[in-house]
PDB file of C-alpha atoms in Angstrom:
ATOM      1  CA  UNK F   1      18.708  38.790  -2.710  1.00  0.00           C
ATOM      2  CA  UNK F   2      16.769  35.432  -3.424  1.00  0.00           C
ATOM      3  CA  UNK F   3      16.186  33.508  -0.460  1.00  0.00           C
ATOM      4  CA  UNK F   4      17.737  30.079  -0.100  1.00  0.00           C
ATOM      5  CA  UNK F   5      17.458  27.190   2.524  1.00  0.00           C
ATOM      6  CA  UNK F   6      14.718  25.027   4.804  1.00  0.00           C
ATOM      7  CA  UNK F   7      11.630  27.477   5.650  1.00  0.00           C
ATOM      8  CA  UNK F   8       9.225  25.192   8.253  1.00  0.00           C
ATOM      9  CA  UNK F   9       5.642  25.725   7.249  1.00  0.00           C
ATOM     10  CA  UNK F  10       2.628  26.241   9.424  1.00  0.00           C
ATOM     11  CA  UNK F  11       1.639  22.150   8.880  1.00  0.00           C
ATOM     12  CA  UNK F  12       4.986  21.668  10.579  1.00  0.00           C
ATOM     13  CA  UNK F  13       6.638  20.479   7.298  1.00  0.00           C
ATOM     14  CA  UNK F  14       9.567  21.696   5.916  1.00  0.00           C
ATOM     15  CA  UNK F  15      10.234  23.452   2.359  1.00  0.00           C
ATOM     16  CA  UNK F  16      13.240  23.470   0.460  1.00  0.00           C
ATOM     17  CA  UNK F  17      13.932  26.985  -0.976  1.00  0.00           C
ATOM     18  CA  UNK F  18      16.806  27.620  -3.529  1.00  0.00           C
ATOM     19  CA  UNK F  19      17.121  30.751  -5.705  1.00  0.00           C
ATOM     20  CA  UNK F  20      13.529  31.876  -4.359  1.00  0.00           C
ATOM     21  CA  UNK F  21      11.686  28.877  -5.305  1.00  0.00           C
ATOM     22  CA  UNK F  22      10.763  25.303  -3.841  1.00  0.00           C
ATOM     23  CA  UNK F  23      12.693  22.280  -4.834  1.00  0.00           C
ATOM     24  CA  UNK F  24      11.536  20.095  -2.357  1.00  0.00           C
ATOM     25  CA  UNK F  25       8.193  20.460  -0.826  1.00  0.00           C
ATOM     26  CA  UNK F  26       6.703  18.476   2.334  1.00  0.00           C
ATOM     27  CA  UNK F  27       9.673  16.891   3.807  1.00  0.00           C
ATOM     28  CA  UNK F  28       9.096  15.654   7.080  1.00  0.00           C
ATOM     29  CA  UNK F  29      12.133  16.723   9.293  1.00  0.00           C
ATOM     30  CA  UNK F  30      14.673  19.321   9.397  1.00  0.00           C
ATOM     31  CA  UNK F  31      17.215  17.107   8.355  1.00  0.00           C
ATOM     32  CA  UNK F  32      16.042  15.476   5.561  1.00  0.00           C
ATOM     33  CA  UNK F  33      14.826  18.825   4.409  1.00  0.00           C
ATOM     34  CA  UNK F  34      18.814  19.987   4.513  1.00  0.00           C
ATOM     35  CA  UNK F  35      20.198  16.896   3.314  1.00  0.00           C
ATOM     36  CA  UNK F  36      17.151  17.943   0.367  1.00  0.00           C
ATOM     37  CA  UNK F  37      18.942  21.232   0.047  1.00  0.00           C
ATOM     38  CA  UNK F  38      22.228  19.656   0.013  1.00  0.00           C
ATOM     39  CA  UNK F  39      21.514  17.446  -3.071  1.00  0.00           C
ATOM     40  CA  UNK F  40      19.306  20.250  -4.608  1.00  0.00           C
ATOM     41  CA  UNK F  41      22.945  22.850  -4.644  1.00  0.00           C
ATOM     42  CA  UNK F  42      25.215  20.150  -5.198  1.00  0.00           C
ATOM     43  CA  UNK F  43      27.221  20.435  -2.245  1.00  0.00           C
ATOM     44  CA  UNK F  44      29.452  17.726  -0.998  1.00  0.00           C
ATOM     45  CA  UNK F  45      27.901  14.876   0.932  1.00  0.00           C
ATOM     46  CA  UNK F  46      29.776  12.382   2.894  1.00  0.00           C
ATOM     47  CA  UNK F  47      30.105   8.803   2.105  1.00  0.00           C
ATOM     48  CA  UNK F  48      27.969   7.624   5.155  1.00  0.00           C
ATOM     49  CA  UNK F  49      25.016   9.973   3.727  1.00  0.00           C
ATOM     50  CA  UNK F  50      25.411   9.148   0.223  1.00  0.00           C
ATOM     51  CA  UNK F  51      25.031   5.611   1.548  1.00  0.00           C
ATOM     52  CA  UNK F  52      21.953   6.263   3.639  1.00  0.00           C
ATOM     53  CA  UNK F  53      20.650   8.530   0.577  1.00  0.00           C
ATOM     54  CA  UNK F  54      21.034   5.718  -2.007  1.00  0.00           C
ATOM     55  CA  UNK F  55      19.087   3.420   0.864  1.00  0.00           C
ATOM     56  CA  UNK F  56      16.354   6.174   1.420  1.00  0.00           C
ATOM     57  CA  UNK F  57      15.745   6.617  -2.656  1.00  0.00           C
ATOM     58  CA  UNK F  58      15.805   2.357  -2.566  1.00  0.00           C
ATOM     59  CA  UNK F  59      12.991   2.771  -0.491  1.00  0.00           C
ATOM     60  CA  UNK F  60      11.010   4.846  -2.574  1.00  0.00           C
ATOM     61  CA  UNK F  61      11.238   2.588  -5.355  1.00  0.00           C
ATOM     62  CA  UNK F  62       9.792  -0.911  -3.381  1.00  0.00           C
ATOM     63  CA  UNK F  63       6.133  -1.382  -4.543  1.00  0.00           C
ATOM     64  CA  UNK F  64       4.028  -2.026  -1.692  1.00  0.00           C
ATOM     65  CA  UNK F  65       1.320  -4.973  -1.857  1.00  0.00           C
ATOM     66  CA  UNK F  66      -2.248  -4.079  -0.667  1.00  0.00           C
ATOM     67  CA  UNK F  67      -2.665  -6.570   2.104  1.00  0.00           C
ATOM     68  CA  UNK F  68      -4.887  -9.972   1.317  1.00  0.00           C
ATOM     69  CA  UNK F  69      -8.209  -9.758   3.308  1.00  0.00           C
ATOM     70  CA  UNK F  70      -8.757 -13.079   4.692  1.00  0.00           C
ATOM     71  CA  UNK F  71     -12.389 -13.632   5.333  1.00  0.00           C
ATOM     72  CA  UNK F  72     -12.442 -16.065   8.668  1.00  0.00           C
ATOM     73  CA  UNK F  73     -13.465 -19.683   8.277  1.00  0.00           C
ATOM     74  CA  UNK F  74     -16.747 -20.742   8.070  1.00  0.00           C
ATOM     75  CA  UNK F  75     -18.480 -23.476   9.696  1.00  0.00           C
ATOM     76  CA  UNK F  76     -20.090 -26.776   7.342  1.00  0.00           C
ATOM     77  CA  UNK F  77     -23.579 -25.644   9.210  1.00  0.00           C
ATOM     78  CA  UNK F  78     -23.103 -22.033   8.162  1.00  0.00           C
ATOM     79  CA  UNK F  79     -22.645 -23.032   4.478  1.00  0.00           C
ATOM     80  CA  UNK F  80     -25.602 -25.685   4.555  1.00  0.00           C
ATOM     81  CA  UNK F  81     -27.326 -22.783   6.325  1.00  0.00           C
ATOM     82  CA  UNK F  82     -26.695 -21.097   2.897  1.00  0.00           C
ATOM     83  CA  UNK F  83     -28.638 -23.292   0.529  1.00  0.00           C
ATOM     84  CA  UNK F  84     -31.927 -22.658  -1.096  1.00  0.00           C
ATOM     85  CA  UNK F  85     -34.899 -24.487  -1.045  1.00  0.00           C
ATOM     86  CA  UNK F  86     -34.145 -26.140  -4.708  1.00  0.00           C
ATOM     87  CA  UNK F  87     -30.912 -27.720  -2.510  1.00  0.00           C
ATOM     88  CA  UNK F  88     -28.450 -25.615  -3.610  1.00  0.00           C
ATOM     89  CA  UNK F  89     -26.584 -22.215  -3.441  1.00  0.00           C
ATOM     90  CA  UNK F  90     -27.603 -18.876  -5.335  1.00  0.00           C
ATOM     91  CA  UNK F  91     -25.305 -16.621  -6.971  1.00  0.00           C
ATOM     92  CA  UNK F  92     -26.355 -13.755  -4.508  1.00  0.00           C
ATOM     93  CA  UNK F  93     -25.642 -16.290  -1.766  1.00  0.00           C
ATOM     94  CA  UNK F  94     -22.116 -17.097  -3.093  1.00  0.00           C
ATOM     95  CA  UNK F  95     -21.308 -13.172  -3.990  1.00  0.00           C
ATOM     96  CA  UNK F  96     -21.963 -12.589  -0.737  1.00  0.00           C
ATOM     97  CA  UNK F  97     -19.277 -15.038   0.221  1.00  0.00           C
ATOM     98  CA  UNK F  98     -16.596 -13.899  -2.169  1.00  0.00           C
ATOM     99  CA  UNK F  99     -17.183 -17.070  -4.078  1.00  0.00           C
ATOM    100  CA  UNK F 100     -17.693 -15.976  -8.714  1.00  0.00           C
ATOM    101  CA  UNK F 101     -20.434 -17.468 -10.725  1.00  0.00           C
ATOM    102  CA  UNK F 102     -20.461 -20.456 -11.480  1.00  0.00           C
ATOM    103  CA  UNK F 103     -18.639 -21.787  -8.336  1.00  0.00           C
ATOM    104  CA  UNK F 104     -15.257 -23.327  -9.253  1.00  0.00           C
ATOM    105  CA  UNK F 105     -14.587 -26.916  -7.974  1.00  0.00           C
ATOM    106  CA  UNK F 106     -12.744 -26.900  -4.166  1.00  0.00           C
ATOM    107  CA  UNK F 107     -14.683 -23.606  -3.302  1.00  0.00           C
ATOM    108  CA  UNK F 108     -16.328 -25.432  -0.150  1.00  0.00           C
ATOM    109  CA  UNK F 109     -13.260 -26.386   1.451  1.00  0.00           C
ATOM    110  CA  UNK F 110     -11.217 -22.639   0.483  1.00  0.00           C
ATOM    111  CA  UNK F 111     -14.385 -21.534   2.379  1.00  0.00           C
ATOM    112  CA  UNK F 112     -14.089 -23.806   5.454  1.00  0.00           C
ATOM    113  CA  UNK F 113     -10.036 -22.730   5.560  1.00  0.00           C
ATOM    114  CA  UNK F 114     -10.933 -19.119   5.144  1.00  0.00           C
ATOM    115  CA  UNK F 115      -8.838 -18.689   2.097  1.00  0.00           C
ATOM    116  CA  UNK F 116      -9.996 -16.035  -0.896  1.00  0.00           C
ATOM    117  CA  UNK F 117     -12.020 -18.294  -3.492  1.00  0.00           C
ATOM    118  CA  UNK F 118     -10.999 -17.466  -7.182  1.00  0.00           C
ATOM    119  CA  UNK F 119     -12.317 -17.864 -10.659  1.00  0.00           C
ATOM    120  CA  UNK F 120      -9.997 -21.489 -11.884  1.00  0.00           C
ATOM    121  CA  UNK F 121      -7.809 -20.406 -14.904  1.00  0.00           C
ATOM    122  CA  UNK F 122      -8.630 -21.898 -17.845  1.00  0.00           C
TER     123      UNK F 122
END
């Protein structure tokens, strides 16, 4: 006899077992792990859960964007703070403030809004 269902492992997660080996490994609750096992044997699922399944599977498929990090605003002092003795900025300085080599035009005033400064396209 081959064992068959949801078998809770020691991590609290749940496996999905059929015919004596897992289908479905790591599901977070019992009753995604059955609905798992449901899909897994082919038994008959209701419209309400095929609905919710096609919703759950929709889910999977959205791409997440890493979140933007905004640097905060600066102050006009802390930039002229910034500036060399020649008078003007170095490219460590301007690394250091997200800001490429050689500076693009505007990159002062994305700095003073707090906005990411990037390379112009050309």
């Amino acid at each position: 006899m081959t064992l068959q269902g949801v078998v809770q492992r020691p991590d609290g997660l749940f496996d999905v077992v059929v015919d004596g080996r897992v289908v479905a490994g790591a599901v977070g609750t019992n009753r995604e792990a059955w609905r798992a096992y449901d899909r897994a044997t082919g038994d008959v699922v209701s419209p309400s859960e095929k609905r919710a399944d096609f919703a759950f599977q929709r889910s999977l498929d959205v791409k997440v964007k890493e979140p933007v990090t905004r640097r905060p605003p600066m102050t006009v002092a802390q930039i002229e703070a910034g500036r060399s003795p020649k008078g003007g900025w170095t490219a460590k300085t301007l690394r250091g403030w997200g800001v490429p080599w050689p500076p693009p035009k505007g990159w002062r005033r994305k700095l003073l809004k707090g906005e990411p400064v990037a390379r112009n396209a050309k």
